[in-house]
Amino acid sequence: MDERRVFKTRYFARWMRKTDLSDTALCWAVQEMAAGLIDADLGGHVLKKRVGLPHRGKRGALRTLVASRREGRWFFLYGFEKQEQANISHRELDALQAIAHDLLGLMPEALDVAVKRGELEEICHDHPKHVSESDSGGYP
């Protein structure tokens, strides 16, 4: 298996700035998903994962949609709060599945170029388990 690489799209990063969501919380979410703890498999390699915010837990969590084959690469594509949006439309899901297909098909060199261009931001750097609890925003 490839080393674990975790990315967020430019769109997701822009949305994330409006929330209290941290990269560390995303890294912990990837660890949970890699262990099989996902909220829903929406098909086309798009997974739904609730990510808790500090002092709110997962009940008041944000919903994230992640592209992955549950192996080495994870791409945070889309996020929303439940009170703002109950779920995504079929049209949105189709678009996210197409994006997932494209991202998951990229060669490592192309991923590096996308990071340099600012189209993707790499987080976790394959060491989420080495993040200290004090840096994790309350995540174990």
Short mmCIF file of C-alpha atoms in Angstrom, two decimals, residues 13 33 64 71 77-78 83 105 108:
data_model
loop_
_atom_site.label_atom_id
_atom_site.label_comp_id
_atom_site.label_asym_id
_atom_site.label_seq_id
_atom_site.Cartn_x
_atom_site.Cartn_y
_atom_site.Cartn_z
CA ALA A 13 -10.09 24.88 2.21
CA MET A 33 -12.09 6.15 8.11
CA THR A 64 -17.45 16.19 5.06
CA GLU A 71 -6.11 3.16 0.76
CA LEU A 77 -13.93 17.66 -1.37
CA TYR A 78 -16.96 19.25 0.24
CA GLN A 83 -28.49 22.78 10.02
CA GLY A 105 -6.49 8.70 -11.00
CA PRO A 108 2.04 11.10 -7.61
#
